[in-house]
Short mmCIF file of C-alpha atoms in Angstrom, two decimals:
data_model
loop_
_atom_site.label_atom_id
_atom_site.label_comp_id
_atom_site.label_asym_id
_atom_site.label_seq_id
_atom_site.Cartn_x
_atom_site.Cartn_y
_atom_site.Cartn_z
CA UNK J 1 118.34 103.67 78.50
CA UNK J 2 114.69 103.79 77.48
CA UNK J 3 113.49 107.06 79.00
CA UNK J 4 113.18 109.76 76.32
CA UNK J 5 115.10 113.02 76.71
CA UNK J 6 111.79 114.88 76.42
CA UNK J 7 110.49 113.23 79.60
CA UNK J 8 113.65 114.07 81.54
CA UNK J 9 113.54 117.63 80.17
CA UNK J 10 109.90 118.02 81.26
CA UNK J 11 110.77 116.95 84.82
CA UNK J 12 113.76 119.32 84.88
CA UNK J 13 111.68 122.26 83.62
CA UNK J 14 108.92 121.66 86.15
CA UNK J 15 111.53 121.08 88.86
CA UNK J 16 112.98 124.52 88.25
CA UNK J 17 109.45 125.95 88.61
CA UNK J 18 108.52 123.83 91.63
CA UNK J 19 106.66 126.63 93.40
CA UNK J 20 104.18 126.82 90.52
CA UNK J 21 104.27 123.27 89.17
CA UNK J 22 104.58 120.91 92.14
CA UNK J 23 101.18 119.27 91.75
CA UNK J 24 101.61 118.86 88.01
CA UNK J 25 105.14 117.51 88.47
CA UNK J 26 104.03 114.97 91.06
CA UNK J 27 101.25 113.75 88.77
CA UNK J 28 103.61 113.63 85.79
CA UNK J 29 106.22 111.53 87.63
CA UNK J 30 103.68 109.16 89.15
CA UNK J 31 102.07 108.72 85.72
CA UNK J 32 105.35 107.36 84.35
CA UNK J 33 105.98 103.64 84.08
CA UNK J 34 107.90 101.94 86.86
CA UNK J 35 110.86 101.49 84.50
CA UNK J 36 110.89 105.18 83.56
CA UNK J 37 110.76 106.22 87.22
CA UNK J 38 113.70 103.92 88.04
CA UNK J 39 115.68 105.37 85.13
CA UNK J 40 114.82 108.91 86.23
CA UNK J 41 116.18 108.18 89.72
CA UNK J 42 119.29 106.58 88.20
CA UNK J 43 119.90 109.71 86.10
CA UNK J 44 119.46 111.82 89.25
CA UNK J 45 121.98 109.64 91.12
CA UNK J 46 124.51 109.92 88.29
CA UNK J 47 124.12 113.70 88.32
CA UNK J 48 124.54 113.74 92.08
CA UNK J 49 127.70 111.65 91.84
CA UNK J 50 126.38 108.55 93.58
CA UNK J 51 126.97 106.44 90.46
CA UNK J 52 129.14 106.79 87.37
CA UNK J 53 127.77 106.63 83.82
CA UNK J 54 129.36 103.21 83.33
CA UNK J 55 127.36 101.95 86.34
CA UNK J 56 124.03 102.67 84.62
CA UNK J 57 122.63 99.13 84.92
CA UNK J 58 123.55 98.98 88.61
CA UNK J 59 122.01 102.41 89.25
CA UNK J 60 118.72 101.39 87.60
CA UNK J 61 118.64 98.06 89.46
CA UNK J 62 119.32 99.85 92.75
CA UNK J 63 116.58 102.40 92.03
CA UNK J 64 114.10 99.56 91.44
CA UNK J 65 115.20 97.65 94.55
CA UNK J 66 115.16 100.70 96.84
CA UNK J 67 111.87 102.21 95.66
CA UNK J 68 110.16 102.31 99.05
CA UNK J 69 108.64 105.78 98.76
CA UNK J 70 106.88 107.38 95.80
CA UNK J 71 109.41 108.65 93.28
CA UNK J 72 107.95 112.16 93.30
CA UNK J 73 108.30 112.37 97.09
CA UNK J 74 111.88 111.13 96.90
CA UNK J 75 112.99 113.50 94.14
CA UNK J 76 111.11 116.59 95.35
CA UNK J 77 112.47 116.00 98.85
CA UNK J 78 116.03 116.06 97.54
CA UNK J 79 117.88 119.38 97.43
CA UNK J 80 118.68 120.60 93.92
CA UNK J 81 117.06 117.56 92.31
CA UNK J 82 116.44 119.37 88.99
CA UNK J 83 120.10 120.44 88.80
CA UNK J 84 121.25 116.89 89.52
CA UNK J 85 118.87 115.52 86.86
CA UNK J 86 120.26 118.01 84.38
CA UNK J 87 123.86 117.02 85.21
CA UNK J 88 123.00 113.32 85.02
CA UNK J 89 121.24 113.71 81.69
CA UNK J 90 124.23 115.59 80.30
CA UNK J 91 126.61 112.90 81.56
CA UNK J 92 124.43 110.25 79.90
CA UNK J 93 124.47 112.13 76.60
CA UNK J 94 120.79 113.09 76.61
CA UNK J 95 120.02 116.29 74.73
CA UNK J 96 117.75 117.79 77.37
CA UNK J 97 118.59 121.35 76.32
CA UNK J 98 117.15 120.71 72.87
CA UNK J 99 114.16 118.93 74.37
CA UNK J 100 113.59 121.83 76.79
CA UNK J 101 113.59 124.25 73.85
CA UNK J 102 110.96 122.11 72.12
CA UNK J 103 108.80 122.14 75.26
CA UNK J 104 108.87 125.92 75.63
#
């Protein structure tokens, strides 16, 4: 996994404040590299239960192959996306709580 915990934490924080930060969040996600966006979606899917941690490579490959809409539209259109990202990051062993503290 190449996406830093701080990037995932930033998306989670803004996702929990979507009413105030939607524009900023959309710009932040779309400013990420294609690889980072695919990994973000894979983390979301793991948190949602669509993939297991051991299926990481498959989840990332699927995210790349199925990227037909902008990542921000996909994630923000998904119920509880920030909660699923948080669960996926935890399952993957990313210290997003520590990264969130650093961002605040």
